């Protein structure tokens, strides 16, 4: 796991427990987005042969997560709807430089960091949910290992393409920025938002 500069406290997840139905709607949305993100690399960089099979598999896995969320939503009679997204992803994407090949490196790193943060927060959510809603706790806990693997894959692809030194130097910048923007919460019940976090990022 890349060393996230900010650890999500249990209190963050506890505050979101009453919003779990909305979080589940969002989770379906996030899984679709994650699949689309992996596919976007395949469209944009068809010449990157090392990317093709792993990212195709990753997209399929994200869609299987989408279907798991869908099943829970349907079983619980929760209607899917479009939710206002957390500003998190858009703010991270703003870090991506415009010119190639820096653009490719940044896109891989932003994807890796989003996967890492997702895994971290799903784990905290699962713990907070354990006594309240065992089924949802198991759902989130069951996704953690996959999302952690996804972040490892994006990092591996970046290191394979750009080398460890360049990748890790840029990763440190992305991680620092990520921690900073996570502190600027919009107060929405979302995986990458939620109640404002207090305290300074722990480096
Ligand atoms: Fe996923
Ligand atoms: Fe993922």
JSON list of C-alpha atoms and ligand atoms in Angstrom, two decimals:
[
{"chain": "A", "resi": 1, "resn": "UNK", "atom": "CA", "xyz": [0.00, 0.00, 0.00]},
{"chain": "A", "resi": 2, "resn": "UNK", "atom": "CA", "xyz": [1.34, 3.47, -0.63]},
{"chain": "A", "resi": 3, "resn": "UNK", "atom": "CA", "xyz": [1.67, 5.27, 2.65]},
{"chain": "A", "resi": 4, "resn": "UNK", "atom": "CA", "xyz": [-1.41, 7.46, 2.78]},
{"chain": "A", "resi": 5, "resn": "UNK", "atom": "CA", "xyz": [-0.54, 10.67, 4.58]},
{"chain": "A", "resi": 6, "resn": "UNK", "atom": "CA", "xyz": [-3.83, 10.86, 6.43]},
{"chain": "A", "resi": 7, "resn": "UNK", "atom": "CA", "xyz": [-5.47, 8.02, 8.33]},
{"chain": "A", "resi": 8, "resn": "UNK", "atom": "CA", "xyz": [-9.26, 7.98, 8.38]},
{"chain": "A", "resi": 9, "resn": "UNK", "atom": "CA", "xyz": [-10.47, 7.82, 12.00]},
{"chain": "A", "resi": 10, "resn": "UNK", "atom": "CA", "xyz": [-13.22, 5.44, 13.16]},
{"chain": "A", "resi": 11, "resn": "UNK", "atom": "CA", "xyz": [-15.36, 8.49, 14.03]},
{"chain": "A", "resi": 12, "resn": "UNK", "atom": "CA", "xyz": [-15.58, 9.31, 10.32]},
{"chain": "A", "resi": 13, "resn": "UNK", "atom": "CA", "xyz": [-17.20, 5.95, 9.58]},
{"chain": "A", "resi": 14, "resn": "UNK", "atom": "CA", "xyz": [-19.43, 6.05, 12.65]},
{"chain": "A", "resi": 15, "resn": "UNK", "atom": "CA", "xyz": [-20.90, 9.35, 11.48]},
{"chain": "A", "resi": 16, "resn": "UNK", "atom": "CA", "xyz": [-21.74, 7.74, 8.13]},
{"chain": "A", "resi": 17, "resn": "UNK", "atom": "CA", "xyz": [-23.52, 4.65, 9.50]},
{"chain": "A", "resi": 18, "resn": "UNK", "atom": "CA", "xyz": [-26.96, 6.34, 9.33]},
{"chain": "A", "resi": 19, "resn": "UNK", "atom": "CA", "xyz": [-26.26, 7.18, 5.67]},
{"chain": "A", "resi": 20, "resn": "UNK", "atom": "CA", "xyz": [-25.40, 3.64, 4.65]},
{"chain": "A", "resi": 21, "resn": "UNK", "atom": "CA", "xyz": [-28.21, 3.32, 2.08]},
{"chain": "A", "resi": 22, "resn": "UNK", "atom": "CA", "xyz": [-26.94, 6.40, 0.28]},
{"chain": "A", "resi": 23, "resn": "UNK", "atom": "CA", "xyz": [-23.37, 5.09, 0.53]},
{"chain": "A", "resi": 24, "resn": "UNK", "atom": "CA", "xyz": [-24.51, 1.89, -1.12]},
{"chain": "A", "resi": 25, "resn": "UNK", "atom": "CA", "xyz": [-26.08, 3.85, -3.99]},
{"chain": "A", "resi": 26, "resn": "UNK", "atom": "CA", "xyz": [-22.79, 5.71, -4.29]},
{"chain": "A", "resi": 27, "resn": "UNK", "atom": "CA", "xyz": [-20.79, 2.48, -4.18]},
{"chain": "A", "resi": 28, "resn": "UNK", "atom": "CA", "xyz": [-22.63, 1.20, -7.27]},
{"chain": "A", "resi": 29, "resn": "UNK", "atom": "CA", "xyz": [-21.74, 4.48, -8.96]},
{"chain": "A", "resi": 30, "resn": "UNK", "atom": "CA", "xyz": [-18.08, 4.31, -7.90]},
{"chain": "A", "resi": 31, "resn": "UNK", "atom": "CA", "xyz": [-17.68, 0.76, -9.19]},
{"chain": "A", "resi": 32, "resn": "UNK", "atom": "CA", "xyz": [-19.02, 1.78, -12.60]},
{"chain": "A", "resi": 33, "resn": "UNK", "atom": "CA", "xyz": [-16.62, 4.72, -12.62]},
{"chain": "A", "resi": 34, "resn": "UNK", "atom": "CA", "xyz": [-13.69, 2.49, -11.65]},
{"chain": "A", "resi": 35, "resn": "UNK", "atom": "CA", "xyz": [-14.51, 0.11, -14.51]},
{"chain": "A", "resi": 36, "resn": "UNK", "atom": "CA", "xyz": [-14.82, 3.02, -16.93]},
{"chain": "A", "resi": 37, "resn": "UNK", "atom": "CA", "xyz": [-11.51, 4.44, -15.71]},
{"chain": "A", "resi": 38, "resn": "UNK", "atom": "CA", "xyz": [-9.70, 1.17, -16.44]},
{"chain": "A", "resi": 39, "resn": "UNK", "atom": "CA", "xyz": [-11.32, 0.99, -19.88]},
{"chain": "A", "resi": 40, "resn": "UNK", "atom": "CA", "xyz": [-10.31, 4.57, -20.60]},
{"chain": "A", "resi": 41, "resn": "UNK", "atom": "CA", "xyz": [-6.62, 3.52, -20.35]},
{"chain": "A", "resi": 42, "resn": "UNK", "atom": "CA", "xyz": [-7.26, 0.78, -22.92]},
{"chain": "A", "resi": 43, "resn": "UNK", "atom": "CA", "xyz": [-8.79, 3.26, -25.34]},
{"chain": "A", "resi": 44, "resn": "UNK", "atom": "CA", "xyz": [-6.25, 6.01, -24.75]},
{"chain": "A", "resi": 45, "resn": "UNK", "atom": "CA", "xyz": [-3.11, 3.86, -24.70]},
{"chain": "A", "resi": 46, "resn": "UNK", "atom": "CA", "xyz": [-3.67, 0.82, -26.94]},
{"chain": "A", "resi": 47, "resn": "UNK", "atom": "CA", "xyz": [0.09, 0.70, -27.61]},
{"chain": "A", "resi": 48, "resn": "UNK", "atom": "CA", "xyz": [0.87, 0.06, -23.93]},
{"chain": "A", "resi": 49, "resn": "UNK", "atom": "CA", "xyz": [0.79, -3.72, -24.24]},
{"chain": "A", "resi": 50, "resn": "UNK", "atom": "CA", "xyz": [1.55, -4.38, -20.59]},
{"chain": "A", "resi": 51, "resn": "UNK", "atom": "CA", "xyz": [-1.67, -2.58, -19.64]},
{"chain": "A", "resi": 52, "resn": "UNK", "atom": "CA", "xyz": [-4.15, -4.44, -21.80]},
{"chain": "A", "resi": 53, "resn": "UNK", "atom": "CA", "xyz": [-4.88, -7.71, -20.01]},
{"chain": "A", "resi": 54, "resn": "UNK", "atom": "CA", "xyz": [-4.50, -6.54, -16.40]},
{"chain": "A", "resi": 55, "resn": "UNK", "atom": "CA", "xyz": [-6.70, -3.49, -16.93]},
{"chain": "A", "resi": 56, "resn": "UNK", "atom": "CA", "xyz": [-9.29, -5.49, -18.83]},
{"chain": "A", "resi": 57, "resn": "UNK", "atom": "CA", "xyz": [-9.42, -7.90, -15.88]},
{"chain": "A", "resi": 58, "resn": "UNK", "atom": "CA", "xyz": [-9.59, -4.98, -13.46]},
{"chain": "A", "resi": 59, "resn": "UNK", "atom": "CA", "xyz": [-12.54, -3.47, -15.35]},
{"chain": "A", "resi": 60, "resn": "UNK", "atom": "CA", "xyz": [-14.36, -6.79, -15.19]},
{"chain": "A", "resi": 61, "resn": "UNK", "atom": "CA", "xyz": [-13.72, -7.06, -11.48]},
{"chain": "A", "resi": 62, "resn": "UNK", "atom": "CA", "xyz": [-15.09, -3.55, -10.90]},
{"chain": "A", "resi": 63, "resn": "UNK", "atom": "CA", "xyz": [-18.21, -4.50, -12.82]},
{"chain": "A", "resi": 64, "resn": "UNK", "atom": "CA", "xyz": [-18.59, -7.58, -10.63]},
{"chain": "A", "resi": 65, "resn": "UNK", "atom": "CA", "xyz": [-18.44, -5.21, -7.64]},
{"chain": "A", "resi": 66, "resn": "UNK", "atom": "CA", "xyz": [-21.09, -3.09, -9.33]},
{"chain": "A", "resi": 67, "resn": "UNK", "atom": "CA", "xyz": [-23.29, -6.15, -9.63]},
{"chain": "A", "resi": 68, "resn": "UNK", "atom": "CA", "xyz": [-22.79, -7.00, -5.94]},
{"chain": "A", "resi": 69, "resn": "UNK", "atom": "CA", "xyz": [-23.89, -3.48, -4.99]},
{"chain": "A", "resi": 70, "resn": "UNK", "atom": "CA", "xyz": [-26.82, -3.73, -7.38]},
{"chain": "A", "resi": 71, "resn": "UNK", "atom": "CA", "xyz": [-27.99, -6.96, -5.80]},
{"chain": "A", "resi": 72, "resn": "UNK", "atom": "CA", "xyz": [-27.93, -5.42, -2.33]},
{"chain": "A", "resi": 73, "resn": "UNK", "atom": "CA", "xyz": [-29.76, -2.32, -3.54]},
{"chain": "A", "resi": 74, "resn": "UNK", "atom": "CA", "xyz": [-32.45, -4.41, -5.19]},
{"chain": "A", "resi": 75, "resn": "UNK", "atom": "CA", "xyz": [-32.85, -6.73, -2.22]},
{"chain": "A", "resi": 76, "resn": "UNK", "atom": "CA", "xyz": [-33.22, -3.72, 0.07]},
{"chain": "A", "resi": 77, "resn": "UNK", "atom": "CA", "xyz": [-35.62, -1.90, -2.23]},
{"chain": "A", "resi": 78, "resn": "UNK", "atom": "CA", "xyz": [-33.27, 1.08, -2.53]},
{"chain": "A", "resi": 79, "resn": "UNK", "atom": "CA", "xyz": [-33.73, 2.98, -5.79]},
{"chain": "A", "resi": 80, "resn": "UNK", "atom": "CA", "xyz": [-30.64, 3.89, -7.76]},
{"chain": "A", "resi": 81, "resn": "UNK", "atom": "CA", "xyz": [-30.31, 7.56, -8.47]},
{"chain": "A", "resi": 82, "resn": "UNK", "atom": "CA", "xyz": [-27.65, 9.95, -9.59]},
{"chain": "A", "resi": 83, "resn": "UNK", "atom": "CA", "xyz": [-25.86, 11.41, -6.61]},
{"chain": "A", "resi": 84, "resn": "UNK", "atom": "CA", "xyz": [-23.88, 14.58, -6.41]},
{"chain": "A", "resi": 85, "resn": "UNK", "atom": "CA", "xyz": [-20.30, 13.29, -6.43]},
{"chain": "A", "resi": 86, "resn": "UNK", "atom": "CA", "xyz": [-17.79, 14.16, -3.76]},
{"chain": "A", "resi": 87, "resn": "UNK", "atom": "CA", "xyz": [-15.37, 16.81, -5.08]},
{"chain": "A", "resi": 88, "resn": "UNK", "atom": "CA", "xyz": [-12.47, 14.46, -4.23]},
{"chain": "A", "resi": 89, "resn": "UNK", "atom": "CA", "xyz": [-11.91, 12.72, -7.59]},
{"chain": "A", "resi": 90, "resn": "UNK", "atom": "CA", "xyz": [-12.28, 15.89, -9.61]},
{"chain": "A", "resi": 91, "resn": "UNK", "atom": "CA", "xyz": [-9.78, 17.69, -7.38]},
{"chain": "A", "resi": 92, "resn": "UNK", "atom": "CA", "xyz": [-7.30, 14.85, -7.70]},
{"chain": "A", "resi": 93, "resn": "UNK", "atom": "CA", "xyz": [-7.74, 14.69, -11.46]},
{"chain": "A", "resi": 94, "resn": "UNK", "atom": "CA", "xyz": [-6.89, 18.39, -11.57]},
{"chain": "A", "resi": 95, "resn": "UNK", "atom": "CA", "xyz": [-3.35, 17.34, -10.61]},
{"chain": "A", "resi": 96, "resn": "UNK", "atom": "CA", "xyz": [-2.87, 15.45, -13.87]},
{"chain": "A", "resi": 97, "resn": "UNK", "atom": "CA", "xyz": [-0.44, 17.23, -16.14]},
{"chain": "A", "resi": 98, "resn": "UNK", "atom": "CA", "xyz": [-1.51, 17.88, -19.72]},
{"chain": "A", "resi": 99, "resn": "UNK", "atom": "CA", "xyz": [1.47, 16.72, -21.72]},
{"chain": "A", "resi": 100, "resn": "UNK", "atom": "CA", "xyz": [2.49, 13.12, -22.36]},
{"chain": "A", "resi": 101, "resn": "UNK", "atom": "CA", "xyz": [4.08, 11.05, -20.99]},
{"chain": "A", "resi": 102, "resn": "UNK", "atom": "CA", "xyz": [3.61, 12.92, -17.70]},
{"chain": "A", "resi": 103, "resn": "UNK", "atom": "CA", "xyz": [-0.13, 12.69, -18.24]},
{"chain": "A", "resi": 104, "resn": "UNK", "atom": "CA", "xyz": [-0.01, 8.90, -18.32]},
{"chain": "A", "resi": 105, "resn": "UNK", "atom": "CA", "xyz": [2.10, 8.69, -15.17]},
{"chain": "A", "resi": 106, "resn": "UNK", "atom": "CA", "xyz": [-0.23, 11.05, -13.32]},
{"chain": "A", "resi": 107, "resn": "UNK", "atom": "CA", "xyz": [-3.33, 9.18, -14.40]},
{"chain": "A", "resi": 108, "resn": "UNK", "atom": "CA", "xyz": [-1.87, 5.89, -13.15]},
{"chain": "A", "resi": 109, "resn": "UNK", "atom": "CA", "xyz": [-0.90, 7.46, -9.83]},
{"chain": "A", "resi": 110, "resn": "UNK", "atom": "CA", "xyz": [-4.23, 9.18, -9.28]},
{"chain": "A", "resi": 111, "resn": "UNK", "atom": "CA", "xyz": [-5.95, 5.86, -9.99]},
{"chain": "A", "resi": 112, "resn": "UNK", "atom": "CA", "xyz": [-3.63, 4.09, -7.54]},
{"chain": "A", "resi": 113, "resn": "UNK", "atom": "CA", "xyz": [-4.27, 6.64, -4.81]},
{"chain": "A", "resi": 114, "resn": "UNK", "atom": "CA", "xyz": [-8.05, 6.53, -5.29]},
{"chain": "A", "resi": 115, "resn": "UNK", "atom": "CA", "xyz": [-7.95, 2.73, -5.03]},
{"chain": "A", "resi": 116, "resn": "UNK", "atom": "CA", "xyz": [-5.77, 2.93, -1.92]},
{"chain": "A", "resi": 117, "resn": "UNK", "atom": "CA", "xyz": [-8.06, 5.44, -0.22]},
{"chain": "A", "resi": 118, "resn": "UNK", "atom": "CA", "xyz": [-11.11, 3.41, -1.19]},
{"chain": "A", "resi": 119, "resn": "UNK", "atom": "CA", "xyz": [-9.62, 0.28, 0.36]},
{"chain": "A", "resi": 120, "resn": "UNK", "atom": "CA", "xyz": [-8.69, 2.19, 3.53]},
{"chain": "A", "resi": 121, "resn": "UNK", "atom": "CA", "xyz": [-12.14, 3.72, 3.93]},
{"chain": "A", "resi": 122, "resn": "UNK", "atom": "CA", "xyz": [-14.03, 0.53, 3.10]},
{"chain": "A", "resi": 123, "resn": "UNK", "atom": "CA", "xyz": [-12.11, -1.19, 5.87]},
{"chain": "A", "resi": 124, "resn": "UNK", "atom": "CA", "xyz": [-13.01, 1.53, 8.39]},
{"chain": "A", "resi": 125, "resn": "UNK", "atom": "CA", "xyz": [-16.63, 1.51, 7.22]},
{"chain": "A", "resi": 126, "resn": "UNK", "atom": "CA", "xyz": [-16.88, -2.27, 7.54]},
{"chain": "A", "resi": 127, "resn": "UNK", "atom": "CA", "xyz": [-15.65, -2.05, 11.12]},
{"chain": "A", "resi": 128, "resn": "UNK", "atom": "CA", "xyz": [-18.12, 0.69, 12.04]},
{"chain": "A", "resi": 129, "resn": "UNK", "atom": "CA", "xyz": [-20.97, -1.20, 10.38]},
{"chain": "A", "resi": 130, "resn": "UNK", "atom": "CA", "xyz": [-20.22, -4.56, 12.01]},
{"chain": "A", "resi": 131, "resn": "UNK", "atom": "CA", "xyz": [-22.65, -4.27, 14.92]},
{"chain": "A", "resi": 132, "resn": "UNK", "atom": "CA", "xyz": [-25.34, -2.38, 13.01]},
{"chain": "A", "resi": 133, "resn": "UNK", "atom": "CA", "xyz": [-25.60, -4.04, 9.62]},
{"chain": "A", "resi": 134, "resn": "UNK", "atom": "CA", "xyz": [-23.61, -7.25, 9.28]},
{"chain": "A", "resi": 135, "resn": "UNK", "atom": "CA", "xyz": [-24.53, -7.72, 5.63]},
{"chain": "A", "resi": 136, "resn": "UNK", "atom": "CA", "xyz": [-23.20, -4.32, 4.58]},
{"chain": "A", "resi": 137, "resn": "UNK", "atom": "CA", "xyz": [-20.16, -4.74, 6.82]},
{"chain": "A", "resi": 138, "resn": "UNK", "atom": "CA", "xyz": [-19.38, -8.00, 4.98]},
{"chain": "A", "resi": 139, "resn": "UNK", "atom": "CA", "xyz": [-19.97, -6.30, 1.63]},
{"chain": "A", "resi": 140, "resn": "UNK", "atom": "CA", "xyz": [-17.44, -3.55, 2.31]},
{"chain": "A", "resi": 141, "resn": "UNK", "atom": "CA", "xyz": [-14.99, -5.86, 4.00]},
{"chain": "A", "resi": 142, "resn": "UNK", "atom": "CA", "xyz": [-15.19, -8.15, 0.98]},
{"chain": "A", "resi": 143, "resn": "UNK", "atom": "CA", "xyz": [-14.10, -5.38, -1.39]},
{"chain": "A", "resi": 144, "resn": "UNK", "atom": "CA", "xyz": [-11.03, -4.24, 0.56]},
{"chain": "A", "resi": 145, "resn": "UNK", "atom": "CA", "xyz": [-8.60, -6.86, -0.76]},
{"chain": "A", "resi": 146, "resn": "UNK", "atom": "CA", "xyz": [-9.60, -6.25, -4.39]},
{"chain": "A", "resi": 147, "resn": "UNK", "atom": "CA", "xyz": [-9.23, -2.48, -4.16]},
{"chain": "A", "resi": 148, "resn": "UNK", "atom": "CA", "xyz": [-5.86, -2.90, -2.45]},
{"chain": "A", "resi": 149, "resn": "UNK", "atom": "CA", "xyz": [-4.80, -5.18, -5.31]},
{"chain": "A", "resi": 150, "resn": "UNK", "atom": "CA", "xyz": [-5.98, -2.58, -7.82]},
{"chain": "A", "resi": 151, "resn": "UNK", "atom": "CA", "xyz": [-3.83, 0.13, -6.27]},
{"chain": "A", "resi": 152, "resn": "UNK", "atom": "CA", "xyz": [-0.86, -2.26, -6.38]},
{"chain": "A", "resi": 153, "resn": "UNK", "atom": "CA", "xyz": [-1.51, -2.96, -10.07]},
{"chain": "A", "resi": 154, "resn": "UNK", "atom": "CA", "xyz": [-1.67, 0.73, -11.02]},
{"chain": "A", "resi": 155, "resn": "UNK", "atom": "CA", "xyz": [1.58, 1.34, -9.17]},
{"chain": "A", "resi": 156, "resn": "UNK", "atom": "CA", "xyz": [3.22, -1.67, -10.77]},
{"chain": "A", "resi": 157, "resn": "UNK", "atom": "CA", "xyz": [2.19, -0.45, -14.23]},
{"chain": "A", "resi": 158, "resn": "UNK", "atom": "CA", "xyz": [3.56, 2.99, -13.44]},
{"chain": "A", "resi": 159, "resn": "UNK", "atom": "CA", "xyz": [6.89, 1.62, -12.16]},
{"chain": "A", "resi": 160, "resn": "UNK", "atom": "CA", "xyz": [7.16, -0.71, -15.15]},
{"chain": "A", "resi": 161, "resn": "UNK", "atom": "CA", "xyz": [6.60, 2.14, -17.57]},
{"chain": "A", "resi": 162, "resn": "UNK", "atom": "CA", "xyz": [8.41, 5.02, -15.83]},
{"chain": "A", "resi": 163, "resn": "UNK", "atom": "CA", "xyz": [10.81, 3.35, -13.41]},
{"chain": "A", "resi": 164, "resn": "UNK", "atom": "CA", "xyz": [10.65, 3.34, -9.63]},
{"chain": "A", "resi": 165, "resn": "UNK", "atom": "CA", "xyz": [12.48, 6.62, -9.01]},
{"chain": "A", "resi": 166, "resn": "UNK", "atom": "CA", "xyz": [10.27, 8.81, -11.20]},
{"chain": "A", "resi": 167, "resn": "UNK", "atom": "CA", "xyz": [7.12, 7.00, -10.11]},
{"chain": "A", "resi": 168, "resn": "UNK", "atom": "CA", "xyz": [7.85, 7.27, -6.41]},
{"chain": "A", "resi": 169, "resn": "UNK", "atom": "CA", "xyz": [8.88, 10.92, -6.56]},
{"chain": "A", "resi": 170, "resn": "UNK", "atom": "CA", "xyz": [5.63, 11.89, -8.25]},
{"chain": "A", "resi": 171, "resn": "UNK", "atom": "CA", "xyz": [3.63, 9.54, -6.00]},
{"chain": "A", "resi": 172, "resn": "UNK", "atom": "CA", "xyz": [4.87, 11.43, -2.96]},
{"chain": "A", "resi": 173, "resn": "UNK", "atom": "CA", "xyz": [3.50, 14.67, -4.44]},
{"chain": "A", "resi": 174, "resn": "UNK", "atom": "CA", "xyz": [0.14, 13.11, -5.28]},
{"chain": "A", "resi": 175, "resn": "UNK", "atom": "CA", "xyz": [-0.17, 11.62, -1.78]},
{"chain": "A", "resi": 176, "resn": "UNK", "atom": "CA", "xyz": [0.60, 14.95, -0.13]},
{"chain": "A", "resi": 177, "resn": "UNK", "atom": "CA", "xyz": [-2.03, 16.67, -2.22]},
{"chain": "A", "resi": 178, "resn": "UNK", "atom": "CA", "xyz": [-4.55, 13.90, -1.56]},
{"chain": "A", "resi": 179, "resn": "UNK", "atom": "CA", "xyz": [-4.23, 14.27, 2.22]},
{"chain": "A", "resi": 180, "resn": "UNK", "atom": "CA", "xyz": [-4.67, 18.00, 1.92]},
{"chain": "A", "resi": 181, "resn": "UNK", "atom": "CA", "xyz": [-7.81, 17.85, -0.18]},
{"chain": "A", "resi": 182, "resn": "UNK", "atom": "CA", "xyz": [-9.32, 15.15, 2.02]},
{"chain": "A", "resi": 183, "resn": "UNK", "atom": "CA", "xyz": [-9.26, 17.70, 4.83]},
{"chain": "A", "resi": 184, "resn": "UNK", "atom": "CA", "xyz": [-11.43, 20.03, 2.74]},
{"chain": "A", "resi": 185, "resn": "UNK", "atom": "CA", "xyz": [-14.64, 18.04, 3.12]},
{"chain": "A", "resi": 186, "resn": "UNK", "atom": "CA", "xyz": [-17.88, 19.11, 1.46]},
{"chain": "A", "resi": 187, "resn": "UNK", "atom": "CA", "xyz": [-19.81, 17.35, 4.23]},
{"chain": "A", "resi": 188, "resn": "UNK", "atom": "CA", "xyz": [-21.51, 14.91, 1.84]},
{"chain": "A", "resi": 189, "resn": "UNK", "atom": "CA", "xyz": [-22.15, 11.29, 2.87]},
{"chain": "A", "resi": 190, "resn": "UNK", "atom": "CA", "xyz": [-19.67, 9.81, 0.40]},
{"chain": "A", "resi": 191, "resn": "UNK", "atom": "CA", "xyz": [-16.77, 7.36, 0.55]},
{"chain": "A", "resi": 192, "resn": "UNK", "atom": "CA", "xyz": [-14.31, 10.13, -0.33]},
{"chain": "A", "resi": 193, "resn": "UNK", "atom": "CA", "xyz": [-15.97, 12.90, 1.63]},
{"chain": "A", "resi": 194, "resn": "UNK", "atom": "CA", "xyz": [-18.07, 12.74, 4.80]},
{"chain": "A", "resi": 195, "resn": "UNK", "atom": "CA", "xyz": [-17.78, 14.70, 8.02]},
{"chain": "A", "resi": 196, "resn": "UNK", "atom": "CA", "xyz": [-14.82, 17.09, 8.22]},
{"chain": "A", "resi": 197, "resn": "UNK", "atom": "CA", "xyz": [-11.69, 15.48, 9.61]},
{"chain": "A", "resi": 198, "resn": "UNK", "atom": "CA", "xyz": [-9.96, 17.26, 12.41]},
{"chain": "A", "resi": 199, "resn": "UNK", "atom": "CA", "xyz": [-6.28, 17.49, 13.08]},
{"chain": "A", "resi": 200, "resn": "UNK", "atom": "CA", "xyz": [-3.32, 17.79, 10.80]},
{"chain": "A", "resi": 201, "resn": "UNK", "atom": "CA", "xyz": [-2.36, 15.17, 8.23]},
{"chain": "A", "resi": 202, "resn": "UNK", "atom": "CA", "xyz": [0.05, 12.68, 9.73]},
{"chain": "A", "resi": 203, "resn": "UNK", "atom": "CA", "xyz": [3.03, 12.34, 7.47]},
{"chain": "B", "resi": 1, "resn": "LIG", "atom": "FE1", "xyz": [-14.27, -2.05, -6.91]},
{"chain": "B", "resi": 2, "resn": "LIG", "atom": "FE1", "xyz": [-10.90, -0.89, -7.59]}
]
